[in-house]
Short mmCIF file of C-alpha atoms and ligand atoms in Angstrom, two decimals:
data_model
loop_
_atom_site.label_atom_id
_atom_site.label_comp_id
_atom_site.label_asym_id
_atom_site.label_seq_id
_atom_site.Cartn_x
_atom_site.Cartn_y
_atom_site.Cartn_z
CA MET A 1 11.28 -11.74 -15.82
CA SER A 2 8.93 -13.25 -18.39
CA GLY A 3 6.14 -15.62 -17.47
CA ASP A 4 8.08 -18.67 -18.67
CA SER A 5 11.23 -17.94 -16.80
CA TRP A 6 9.22 -17.84 -13.59
CA ALA A 7 8.23 -21.41 -14.09
CA VAL A 8 11.71 -22.49 -15.13
CA SER A 9 13.24 -20.90 -12.08
CA VAL A 10 10.72 -22.62 -9.82
CA ASP A 11 11.33 -25.94 -11.55
CA VAL A 12 15.05 -25.66 -11.05
CA GLN A 13 14.61 -24.75 -7.44
CA GLU A 14 12.13 -27.53 -6.80
CA ALA A 15 14.40 -30.11 -8.36
CA SER A 16 17.14 -29.12 -6.00
CA THR A 17 15.00 -28.63 -2.92
CA ALA A 18 15.94 -31.84 -1.12
CA CYS A 19 19.67 -31.37 -1.39
CA SER A 20 19.54 -27.60 -0.97
CA GLN A 21 17.71 -27.97 2.33
CA LEU A 22 20.38 -30.34 3.54
CA ASP A 23 23.12 -28.14 2.15
CA PHE A 24 21.54 -25.17 3.77
CA LEU A 25 21.47 -26.76 7.18
CA LYS A 26 25.07 -27.78 6.76
CA LYS A 27 26.09 -24.31 5.69
CA VAL A 28 24.32 -22.48 8.47
CA ASP A 29 26.72 -21.17 11.00
CA PRO A 30 25.58 -22.68 14.31
CA CYS A 31 26.92 -19.64 16.11
CA LEU A 32 24.65 -17.27 14.18
CA PRO A 33 22.12 -15.75 16.58
CA ALA A 34 18.67 -17.14 15.89
CA GLY A 35 17.20 -13.63 15.93
CA ILE A 36 19.06 -12.72 12.77
CA ARG A 37 17.75 -15.57 10.70
CA GLY A 38 14.59 -16.45 12.62
CA THR A 39 13.79 -20.02 13.61
CA ASP A 40 11.22 -22.38 12.25
CA ILE A 41 8.73 -24.40 14.24
CA ASN A 42 11.37 -26.94 15.15
CA GLY A 43 13.90 -24.38 16.18
CA ASN A 44 15.84 -24.73 12.91
CA ILE A 45 17.23 -21.63 11.34
CA GLU A 46 15.11 -20.48 8.41
CA PRO A 47 16.45 -19.42 5.02
CA GLN A 48 16.98 -15.71 4.81
CA THR A 49 14.40 -15.28 2.06
CA ASP A 50 11.70 -15.24 4.70
CA VAL A 51 13.18 -12.23 6.43
CA SER A 52 10.88 -9.64 5.01
CA LEU A 53 11.97 -6.22 6.13
CA GLY A 54 15.61 -6.24 5.36
CA GLY A 55 16.18 -2.89 3.61
CA GLY A 56 16.38 -2.12 -0.11
CA ALA A 57 13.60 -1.46 -2.57
CA PRO A 58 11.18 -4.33 -1.85
CA SER A 59 11.10 -3.56 1.84
CA ASP A 60 10.60 0.14 1.04
CA LEU A 61 7.50 -0.86 -0.89
CA ALA A 62 6.28 -3.03 1.95
CA GLU A 63 6.98 -0.28 4.47
CA GLN A 64 5.13 2.26 2.37
CA SER A 65 2.20 -0.06 2.14
CA LEU A 66 2.21 -0.64 5.88
CA LEU A 67 2.47 3.08 6.52
CA ASN A 68 -0.53 3.71 4.31
CA LYS A 69 -2.51 1.09 6.17
CA LEU A 70 -1.54 2.50 9.55
CA ILE A 71 -2.59 6.03 8.68
CA ARG A 72 -5.69 5.27 6.66
CA ARG A 73 -9.01 5.96 8.27
CA SER A 74 -11.34 5.83 5.31
CA LEU A 75 -11.74 4.80 1.72
CA VAL A 76 -9.75 6.57 -0.98
CA ARG A 77 -12.24 8.27 -3.22
CA ASN A 78 -11.96 7.45 -6.89
CA ARG A 79 -14.42 8.62 -9.50
CA ASN A 80 -13.13 6.42 -12.31
CA GLN A 81 -15.22 3.62 -13.72
CA VAL A 82 -14.28 0.09 -12.78
CA GLU A 83 -13.15 -1.96 -15.79
CA VAL A 84 -14.30 -5.57 -15.71
CA LEU A 85 -13.03 -8.31 -17.99
CA GLN A 86 -15.02 -11.48 -17.52
CA ARG A 87 -13.63 -14.91 -18.17
CA ASP A 88 -16.96 -15.85 -19.67
CA PRO A 89 -18.31 -12.70 -21.33
CA SER A 90 -21.67 -14.36 -22.00
CA SER A 91 -22.45 -14.79 -18.30
CA PRO A 92 -24.30 -11.89 -16.71
CA LEU A 93 -22.21 -9.33 -14.90
CA PHE A 94 -23.35 -8.98 -11.33
CA SER A 95 -22.56 -5.94 -9.31
CA VAL A 96 -24.09 -4.96 -6.01
CA LYS A 97 -24.95 -1.63 -4.50
CA THR A 98 -25.63 -2.96 -1.00
CA PHE A 99 -24.08 -5.56 1.27
CA GLU A 100 -27.54 -7.15 1.76
CA GLU A 101 -27.59 -8.22 -1.86
CA LEU A 102 -24.66 -10.52 -1.13
CA ARG A 103 -26.81 -12.71 1.13
CA LEU A 104 -24.10 -12.93 3.77
CA LYS A 105 -24.59 -14.70 7.08
CA PRO A 106 -26.37 -12.20 9.37
CA GLU A 107 -23.45 -12.26 11.85
CA LEU A 108 -21.04 -11.36 9.09
CA LEU A 109 -23.25 -8.58 7.80
CA ARG A 110 -23.39 -7.24 11.35
CA GLY A 111 -19.59 -7.25 11.47
CA VAL A 112 -19.41 -5.31 8.20
CA TYR A 113 -21.83 -2.66 9.46
CA CYS A 114 -20.02 -2.50 12.77
CA LEU A 115 -16.93 -1.40 10.86
CA GLY A 116 -18.96 1.51 9.56
CA PHE A 117 -19.19 0.21 6.00
CA ASN A 118 -22.57 1.38 4.74
CA ARG A 119 -22.20 0.26 1.17
CA PRO A 120 -19.62 -1.54 -0.96
CA SER A 121 -16.76 0.52 -2.33
CA ARG A 122 -16.39 0.89 -6.07
CA ILE A 123 -14.11 -2.12 -6.45
CA GLN A 124 -16.14 -4.16 -3.95
CA GLU A 125 -19.34 -3.64 -5.97
CA ASN A 126 -17.96 -5.94 -8.65
CA ALA A 127 -15.35 -7.98 -6.82
CA LEU A 128 -17.58 -9.24 -4.01
CA PRO A 129 -20.23 -10.96 -6.17
CA MET A 130 -17.44 -12.60 -8.20
CA MET A 131 -15.60 -13.81 -5.12
CA LEU A 132 -18.75 -15.20 -3.53
CA ALA A 133 -20.18 -16.76 -6.72
CA GLN A 134 -20.90 -20.47 -7.10
CA PRO A 135 -19.19 -22.21 -8.78
CA PRO A 136 -16.08 -20.35 -7.54
CA GLN A 137 -14.43 -17.91 -9.89
CA ASN A 138 -10.83 -16.76 -9.99
CA LEU A 139 -10.10 -13.07 -9.78
CA ILE A 140 -7.29 -10.64 -10.42
CA ALA A 141 -8.09 -7.20 -9.01
CA GLN A 142 -6.04 -4.06 -9.24
CA SER A 143 -6.75 -0.73 -7.67
CA GLN A 144 -4.72 1.77 -5.74
CA SER A 145 -4.13 1.42 -2.05
CA GLY A 146 -7.10 2.35 0.12
CA THR A 147 -9.92 1.42 -2.25
CA GLY A 148 -11.19 -1.53 -0.23
CA LYS A 149 -9.37 -4.61 -1.52
CA THR A 150 -8.34 -5.98 1.88
CA ALA A 151 -11.83 -5.56 3.24
CA ALA A 152 -13.19 -7.33 0.15
CA PHE A 153 -11.09 -10.48 0.35
CA SER A 154 -11.39 -10.60 4.13
CA LEU A 155 -15.14 -10.72 3.71
CA ALA A 156 -14.79 -13.37 1.02
CA MET A 157 -12.66 -15.60 3.26
CA LEU A 158 -14.99 -15.20 6.25
CA SER A 159 -17.95 -16.07 4.10
CA HIS A 160 -16.19 -18.98 2.40
CA VAL A 161 -15.20 -20.91 5.50
CA ASN A 162 -17.32 -23.82 6.65
CA PRO A 163 -16.73 -23.71 10.42
CA GLU A 164 -17.87 -27.30 10.85
CA ASN A 165 -14.80 -28.52 9.00
CA HIS A 166 -11.92 -28.33 11.42
CA TRP A 167 -9.11 -27.83 8.96
CA THR A 168 -7.50 -24.95 7.12
CA GLN A 169 -9.59 -23.90 4.13
CA CYS A 170 -8.23 -20.46 3.19
CA LEU A 171 -4.61 -19.42 2.73
CA CYS A 172 -3.73 -15.77 2.45
CA ILE A 173 -0.21 -14.62 1.55
CA ALA A 174 1.14 -11.18 2.43
CA PRO A 175 4.64 -9.83 1.73
CA THR A 176 5.62 -9.14 5.34
CA TYR A 177 4.84 -10.16 8.87
CA GLU A 178 3.39 -6.73 9.64
CA LEU A 179 1.14 -6.72 6.58
CA ALA A 180 -0.11 -10.21 7.46
CA LEU A 181 -1.08 -8.96 10.92
CA GLN A 182 -2.93 -6.01 9.40
CA ILE A 183 -5.07 -8.35 7.30
CA GLY A 184 -5.75 -10.51 10.33
CA GLN A 185 -6.91 -7.49 12.28
CA VAL A 186 -9.44 -6.62 9.60
CA MET A 187 -10.71 -10.20 9.61
CA GLU A 188 -10.94 -10.28 13.36
CA GLN A 189 -12.95 -7.07 13.45
CA MET A 190 -15.19 -8.03 10.57
CA GLY A 191 -15.69 -11.54 11.90
CA LYS A 192 -16.25 -10.57 15.50
CA PHE A 193 -19.79 -11.94 15.49
CA CYS A 194 -18.60 -15.18 13.89
CA PRO A 195 -16.41 -16.57 16.69
CA GLU A 196 -16.65 -20.07 15.20
CA VAL A 197 -14.38 -18.96 12.33
CA THR A 198 -10.76 -19.12 13.47
CA LEU A 199 -7.50 -17.87 12.05
CA THR A 200 -3.80 -18.00 12.71
CA TYR A 201 -0.63 -16.43 11.38
CA ALA A 202 2.10 -18.27 9.53
CA VAL A 203 4.84 -15.82 10.36
CA ARG A 204 8.29 -16.06 11.83
CA GLY A 205 8.23 -16.84 15.49
CA ASN A 206 4.75 -18.37 15.55
CA ARG A 207 5.62 -21.85 16.70
CA MET A 208 3.08 -24.57 16.19
CA GLU A 209 2.97 -27.99 17.75
CA ARG A 210 4.97 -30.29 15.57
CA GLY A 211 3.16 -32.84 13.46
CA VAL A 212 -0.29 -31.67 14.55
CA ARG A 213 -2.61 -30.54 11.77
CA LEU A 214 -3.87 -27.00 12.19
CA GLN A 215 -7.56 -26.64 12.92
CA GLN A 216 -7.77 -22.94 12.16
CA HIS A 217 -9.92 -22.22 9.12
CA VAL A 218 -7.84 -19.34 7.78
CA VAL A 219 -4.06 -19.01 7.77
CA ILE A 220 -2.49 -15.67 6.87
CA GLY A 221 1.25 -15.51 6.48
CA THR A 222 4.43 -14.75 4.62
CA PRO A 223 5.32 -17.08 1.74
CA GLY A 224 8.36 -18.79 3.28
CA THR A 225 6.66 -19.82 6.49
CA LEU A 226 3.44 -20.77 4.72
CA LEU A 227 5.37 -22.96 2.32
CA ASP A 228 7.10 -24.66 5.23
CA TRP A 229 3.81 -25.24 7.00
CA CYS A 230 2.33 -26.79 3.87
CA SER A 231 5.22 -28.89 2.62
CA LYS A 232 8.03 -29.35 5.12
CA TYR A 233 6.05 -29.68 8.35
CA ARG A 234 2.73 -30.69 6.86
CA ILE A 235 0.66 -28.96 9.49
CA ILE A 236 -1.58 -27.69 6.69
CA ASP A 237 -2.90 -30.05 4.05
CA PRO A 238 -2.70 -27.94 0.88
CA LYS A 239 -5.07 -30.31 -0.92
CA LEU A 240 -7.87 -29.17 1.40
CA ILE A 241 -7.38 -25.49 0.61
CA SER A 242 -10.33 -24.12 -1.35
CA MET A 243 -9.50 -20.39 -1.34
CA PHE A 244 -6.05 -18.92 -1.98
CA VAL A 245 -5.54 -15.17 -1.64
CA LEU A 246 -2.40 -13.39 -2.73
CA ASP A 247 -2.32 -9.82 -1.48
CA GLU A 248 -0.01 -7.01 -2.62
CA ALA A 249 1.27 -8.99 -5.58
CA ASP A 250 3.36 -6.04 -6.75
CA VAL A 251 5.24 -5.89 -3.45
CA MET A 252 5.50 -9.67 -3.37
CA ILE A 253 7.17 -10.06 -6.73
CA ALA A 254 9.69 -7.35 -5.92
CA THR A 255 11.25 -9.96 -3.64
CA GLN A 256 12.63 -12.89 -5.59
CA GLY A 257 12.23 -15.41 -2.76
CA HIS A 258 8.62 -14.49 -2.10
CA ARG A 259 7.63 -14.77 -5.71
CA ASP A 260 9.02 -18.26 -6.11
CA GLN A 261 7.70 -19.45 -2.76
CA SER A 262 4.23 -18.19 -3.71
CA ILE A 263 4.38 -20.17 -6.94
CA ARG A 264 5.46 -23.26 -5.04
CA ILE A 265 2.57 -22.94 -2.61
CA HIS A 266 0.25 -22.47 -5.55
CA ARG A 267 1.49 -25.72 -7.09
CA LEU A 268 0.52 -27.66 -3.98
CA LEU A 269 -3.10 -26.54 -4.18
CA PRO A 270 -5.89 -28.45 -5.88
CA LYS A 271 -6.90 -27.31 -9.38
CA GLU A 272 -10.38 -26.32 -8.26
CA CYS A 273 -9.10 -24.04 -5.49
CA GLN A 274 -10.35 -20.49 -5.94
CA MET A 275 -7.44 -18.14 -6.64
CA LEU A 276 -7.67 -14.42 -5.85
CA LEU A 277 -4.86 -11.95 -6.50
CA PHE A 278 -4.72 -8.28 -5.53
CA SER A 279 -2.31 -5.57 -6.49
CA ALA A 280 -2.11 -1.80 -6.25
CA THR A 281 -0.18 -1.47 -9.50
CA PHE A 282 -0.13 -3.50 -12.66
CA GLU A 283 3.13 -3.51 -14.56
CA ASP A 284 3.97 -6.34 -16.95
CA SER A 285 5.92 -8.16 -14.26
CA VAL A 286 2.86 -8.25 -11.98
CA TRP A 287 0.75 -9.43 -14.86
CA GLY A 288 3.19 -12.25 -15.69
CA PHE A 289 3.06 -13.41 -12.10
CA ALA A 290 -0.72 -13.08 -11.88
CA GLU A 291 -1.20 -15.23 -14.97
CA LYS A 292 0.93 -17.95 -13.41
CA VAL A 293 -1.02 -18.19 -10.20
CA VAL A 294 -4.54 -17.31 -11.34
CA PRO A 295 -5.75 -19.42 -14.25
CA ASP A 296 -8.83 -18.29 -16.22
CA PRO A 297 -9.30 -15.14 -14.22
CA ASN A 298 -11.93 -12.49 -14.15
CA ILE A 299 -10.13 -9.16 -14.08
CA ILE A 300 -11.21 -6.00 -12.32
CA ARG A 301 -9.27 -2.76 -12.60
CA LEU A 302 -9.90 0.63 -11.13
CA ARG A 303 -7.48 3.10 -12.63
CA ARG A 304 -5.90 5.64 -10.38
CA GLU A 305 -7.42 9.09 -10.69
CA GLU A 306 -5.17 11.36 -12.69
CA GLU A 307 -3.61 14.15 -10.72
CA THR A 308 -4.31 17.48 -12.27
CA LEU A 309 -3.15 21.05 -11.92
CA ASP A 310 -6.48 22.47 -13.06
CA THR A 311 -7.67 23.66 -9.67
CA ILE A 312 -4.25 24.67 -8.33
CA LYS A 313 -2.84 28.18 -8.26
CA GLN A 314 0.93 28.17 -8.61
CA PHE A 315 3.33 30.85 -7.42
CA TYR A 316 7.02 31.44 -6.95
CA ILE A 317 8.88 33.68 -4.51
CA LEU A 318 12.27 35.13 -5.48
CA CYS A 319 14.89 34.84 -2.76
CA SER A 320 18.62 35.42 -2.91
CA GLU A 321 19.76 32.55 -0.69
CA GLU A 322 18.72 29.94 1.89
CA GLU A 323 18.26 32.40 4.77
CA GLU A 324 15.98 34.52 2.64
CA LYS A 325 13.99 31.43 1.70
CA PHE A 326 13.58 30.80 5.38
CA SER A 327 12.32 34.32 6.13
CA ALA A 328 9.96 34.18 3.14
CA LEU A 329 8.61 30.97 4.62
CA CYS A 330 8.15 32.64 8.00
CA ASP A 331 6.23 35.44 6.26
CA LEU A 332 4.08 32.80 4.67
CA TYR A 333 3.52 31.04 7.95
CA GLY A 334 0.26 32.73 8.77
CA GLY A 335 -1.06 31.52 5.44
CA LEU A 336 0.36 28.08 6.01
CA THR A 337 -1.38 27.46 9.27
CA VAL A 338 -4.73 28.76 8.16
CA ALA A 339 -5.02 25.58 6.21
CA GLN A 340 -2.69 22.62 6.23
CA ALA A 341 0.58 22.73 4.42
CA MET A 342 3.36 20.42 3.37
CA ILE A 343 6.86 21.76 2.83
CA PHE A 344 9.16 19.72 0.63
CA CYS A 345 12.93 19.82 0.95
CA ARG A 346 15.47 18.10 -1.24
CA THR A 347 17.41 16.39 1.51
CA ARG A 348 16.79 14.97 4.92
CA ASN A 349 19.34 17.44 6.32
CA THR A 350 17.54 20.47 4.93
CA ALA A 351 14.24 19.14 6.23
CA SER A 352 15.63 18.67 9.74
CA TRP A 353 17.34 22.07 9.66
CA LEU A 354 14.19 23.79 8.47
CA ALA A 355 11.93 22.09 10.98
CA GLY A 356 14.41 23.03 13.72
CA ARG A 357 14.54 26.68 12.64
CA LEU A 358 10.77 26.96 12.40
CA THR A 359 10.41 25.41 15.84
CA GLU A 360 12.99 27.84 17.28
CA GLU A 361 10.85 30.65 15.91
CA GLY A 362 7.99 29.28 17.95
CA HIS A 363 6.14 27.60 15.11
CA GLN A 364 4.55 24.21 15.47
CA VAL A 365 5.71 21.87 12.77
CA ALA A 366 5.90 18.14 12.24
CA LEU A 367 8.93 16.55 10.63
CA LEU A 368 8.57 13.42 8.60
CA SER A 369 12.04 12.03 8.40
CA GLY A 370 13.62 8.89 7.03
CA GLU A 371 15.23 8.13 10.38
CA LEU A 372 11.86 7.39 11.97
CA THR A 373 10.43 3.89 12.20
CA VAL A 374 7.26 3.12 10.26
CA GLU A 375 5.20 3.41 13.43
CA GLN A 376 6.75 6.78 14.30
CA ARG A 377 6.13 8.04 10.77
CA ALA A 378 2.54 6.87 10.99
CA ASP A 379 2.22 8.77 14.25
CA VAL A 380 3.61 11.99 12.72
CA ILE A 381 1.23 11.75 9.78
CA GLN A 382 -1.66 10.95 12.07
CA ARG A 383 -1.00 14.05 14.17
CA PHE A 384 -0.80 16.14 11.02
CA ARG A 385 -4.00 14.70 9.62
CA THR A 386 -5.91 15.35 12.79
CA GLY A 387 -4.65 18.93 12.74
CA LYS A 388 -2.43 18.71 15.82
CA GLU A 389 0.28 20.18 13.62
CA LYS A 390 -0.70 22.25 10.67
CA VAL A 391 2.62 22.14 8.86
CA LEU A 392 4.51 19.05 7.79
CA VAL A 393 8.12 19.31 6.66
CA THR A 394 9.30 16.38 4.60
CA THR A 395 11.46 15.07 1.80
CA ASN A 396 10.12 13.53 -1.33
CA VAL A 397 11.29 10.05 -0.43
CA CYS A 398 9.48 10.11 2.87
CA SER A 399 6.15 11.17 1.55
CA ARG A 400 6.02 9.04 -1.57
CA GLY A 401 2.78 7.17 -1.84
CA ILE A 402 1.17 8.89 1.12
CA ASP A 403 -2.14 10.57 0.50
CA VAL A 404 -3.07 13.33 2.89
CA GLU A 405 -6.16 14.72 1.33
CA GLN A 406 -6.78 17.89 3.24
CA VAL A 407 -3.55 19.68 2.30
CA THR A 408 -4.35 23.06 0.78
CA LEU A 409 -0.88 24.43 0.34
CA VAL A 410 2.34 22.85 -0.83
CA VAL A 411 5.64 24.69 -0.55
CA ASN A 412 8.59 23.53 -2.57
CA PHE A 413 11.42 24.81 -0.40
CA ASP A 414 13.57 23.06 -2.99
CA LEU A 415 12.24 22.36 -6.46
CA PRO A 416 12.32 18.72 -7.53
CA VAL A 417 15.06 17.86 -10.03
CA ASP A 418 15.94 14.69 -11.89
CA MET A 419 19.36 13.07 -12.17
CA GLU A 420 20.38 15.49 -14.93
CA GLY A 421 19.39 18.52 -12.89
CA ASN A 422 16.29 19.23 -14.98
CA ALA A 423 12.84 19.79 -13.51
CA ASP A 424 11.30 16.54 -12.30
CA ASN A 425 7.80 17.22 -13.59
CA GLU A 426 6.29 13.99 -12.38
CA THR A 427 7.40 14.59 -8.80
CA TYR A 428 6.26 18.21 -9.02
CA LEU A 429 2.81 17.07 -10.12
CA HIS A 430 2.67 14.41 -7.45
CA ARG A 431 3.68 16.84 -4.72
CA ILE A 432 1.30 19.60 -5.59
CA GLY A 433 -1.41 17.38 -7.08
CA ARG A 434 -2.31 16.41 -3.52
CA THR A 435 -3.76 19.87 -3.01
CA GLY A 436 -6.89 20.96 -4.79
CA ARG A 437 -8.39 17.48 -4.77
CA PHE A 438 -12.08 16.84 -5.33
CA GLY A 439 -12.74 20.30 -6.65
CA ARG A 440 -11.17 22.10 -3.70
CA ARG A 441 -8.81 24.98 -4.31
CA GLY A 442 -5.14 24.30 -3.87
CA PHE A 443 -2.02 26.45 -3.79
CA ALA A 444 1.60 25.76 -4.54
CA VAL A 445 4.46 28.11 -3.66
CA ASN A 446 7.94 27.52 -5.06
CA MET A 447 11.05 29.05 -3.54
CA VAL A 448 13.41 30.32 -6.23
CA ASP A 449 16.94 31.18 -5.09
CA SER A 450 19.07 30.93 -8.22
CA ASP A 451 19.04 31.23 -11.99
CA HIS A 452 18.91 27.48 -12.11
CA SER A 453 15.77 27.26 -10.00
CA MET A 454 14.19 30.03 -12.11
CA GLU A 455 14.98 27.90 -15.16
CA LEU A 456 13.29 24.96 -13.45
CA ILE A 457 10.16 27.05 -12.99
CA ARG A 458 10.20 27.87 -16.71
CA GLN A 459 10.60 24.19 -17.56
CA ILE A 460 7.65 23.27 -15.35
CA GLU A 461 5.53 26.02 -16.87
CA ARG A 462 6.31 24.78 -20.37
CA HIS A 463 5.73 21.14 -19.47
CA PHE A 464 2.28 21.67 -17.98
CA ASN A 465 1.41 24.68 -20.09
CA ARG A 466 0.38 26.57 -16.97
CA SER A 467 1.84 29.83 -15.77
CA ILE A 468 3.42 30.17 -12.36
CA SER A 469 3.07 33.74 -11.08
CA ARG A 470 5.46 35.69 -8.97
CA LEU A 471 4.33 36.30 -5.42
CA ASP A 472 5.88 39.23 -3.63
CA PRO A 473 5.73 39.63 0.11
CA GLY A 474 3.06 42.31 -0.35
CA SER A 475 0.70 39.71 -1.79
CA LEU A 476 1.02 37.36 1.15
CA GLN A 477 -1.98 38.79 2.91
CA GLU A 478 -3.96 38.39 -0.23
CA MET A 479 -2.82 34.79 -0.40
CA GLU A 480 -3.77 34.18 3.21
CA ARG A 481 -7.22 35.43 2.35
CA LEU A 482 -7.42 33.09 -0.64
CA ILE A 483 -6.36 30.07 1.34
CA SER A 484 -8.58 30.59 4.35
N1 ATP B 501 -17.25 -0.45 1.88
C1 ATP B 501 -16.53 0.34 2.66
N2 ATP B 501 -17.09 1.42 3.23
C2 ATP B 501 -16.39 2.25 4.03
N3 ATP B 501 -15.08 2.09 4.32
C3 ATP B 501 -14.46 1.02 3.78
C4 ATP B 501 -15.14 0.10 2.93
N4 ATP B 501 -14.25 -0.85 2.55
C5 ATP B 501 -13.08 -0.53 3.12
N5 ATP B 501 -13.19 0.58 3.87
C6 ATP B 501 -12.14 1.28 4.65
O1 ATP B 501 -11.31 1.94 3.70
C7 ATP B 501 -9.95 1.84 4.06
C8 ATP B 501 -9.20 1.15 2.95
O2 ATP B 501 -9.69 -0.16 2.78
P1 ATP B 501 -8.73 -1.40 2.48
O3 ATP B 501 -7.59 -1.46 3.45
O4 ATP B 501 -9.58 -2.59 2.35
O5 ATP B 501 -8.15 -0.95 1.07
P2 ATP B 501 -6.99 -1.62 0.20
O6 ATP B 501 -7.34 -1.36 -1.21
O7 ATP B 501 -6.80 -3.02 0.63
O8 ATP B 501 -5.74 -0.76 0.59
P3 ATP B 501 -4.31 -1.33 0.99
O9 ATP B 501 -3.81 -2.07 -0.19
O10 ATP B 501 -3.51 -0.11 1.33
O11 ATP B 501 -4.59 -2.17 2.18
C9 ATP B 501 -9.91 1.10 5.38
O12 ATP B 501 -9.85 2.06 6.42
C10 ATP B 501 -11.23 0.33 5.40
O13 ATP B 501 -11.68 0.13 6.72
#
């Protein structure tokens, strides 16, 4: 949707708000269980647009993001240069190499160090001085997940609040209830020596006393509930908001309701309110949205590091059918467990079958399967990362977007194909590009069980202009030696 049609769609919706709310209440089936729709602070049933994890693509994105947050223990390393586009190019560009340079309150600095942050991350070096500058500056920041964005705006909000003013000063929007809680946790940890700064969550189920203005300085929530709190129930005075943070803009705009609700909240805020928007990706649609909600922005971008096959040795093993693929894998097992390995299957069924067979053979494997909840998936990945299991069997869908840095070996039990049955080079690169990171050696082994899969190997070789050598069982020991 173009930038203009955003505004038009919001206008149309705003014009019809009064009657649509009435209509909505009339239309709601009184017999519908409240749990399905959720209830607002007065016990009314909320519009469905605020139900965040309902299946489909947007919730997949939100789940992936949550999963990444749950499993992440440290910063994602990125050696690219940060690109900065200043609103006023003539003003000096400040970047900091230490947290001290930011002149934070000592209690806040203590909180930052307590989290184990010794120095600002690459994106924080530039974003923090901009966010803390006087007069306030607007910012759009994009960098991949794990590079320190949440920590950056949490610090900015904690530093921004004047605890002597007992009203809400910062609003922070997240795409889902769970993601809102994650942000709050970071703020609570970082602000643990600043108990005078308070926060609450504008999420489904958090009932507030009716008609009483909130005193909490920071409110983090999903767009529907936040909009209600600002406009319908007036427990937040939007005119007193001086910092507005929009996190995960790419996930947000994937949900039509969230996007429009965010724009409506934005329209309630005073012109001088500082607007900060964060996103992991930056397609045109995100940009169109960002321009709507962040006027005159400074822009910071940290491009994702390119995945490369330069440090990865690629092999294939010829097998006649599935069973032979399985025994080749068992032969490889010694090599697999020396380091850590991920095995990719085409379908969930194959992945479950394979994990079951390997377990029957007495091997210890973890299975990352689509049937698991986000928390269970996070647990599986966590066990794998800490080395409790050395081998992770998964499908492509399950592992998309997850970075597990220490993987040395990737096995394509099934080669990735696109809709036409040709080699899916991008997925191949993404799967095996996770090995051999940061100059380490990586290995990829492809199981070839048909003429078609041999043809896929040839296509991949041509595409990347890299040869993939045949590995016969006799070379397995040699491979084990290489990996260890
Ligand atoms: N300056 C820092 N030094 C060390 N670790 C940091 C620093 N800043 C953030 N981290 C840690 O790095 C990890 C990623 O940070 P953060 O969640 O802020 O990134 P993000 O870009 O917001 O990612 P996502 O969008 O997935 O939340 C977290 O574990 C966080 O505690």
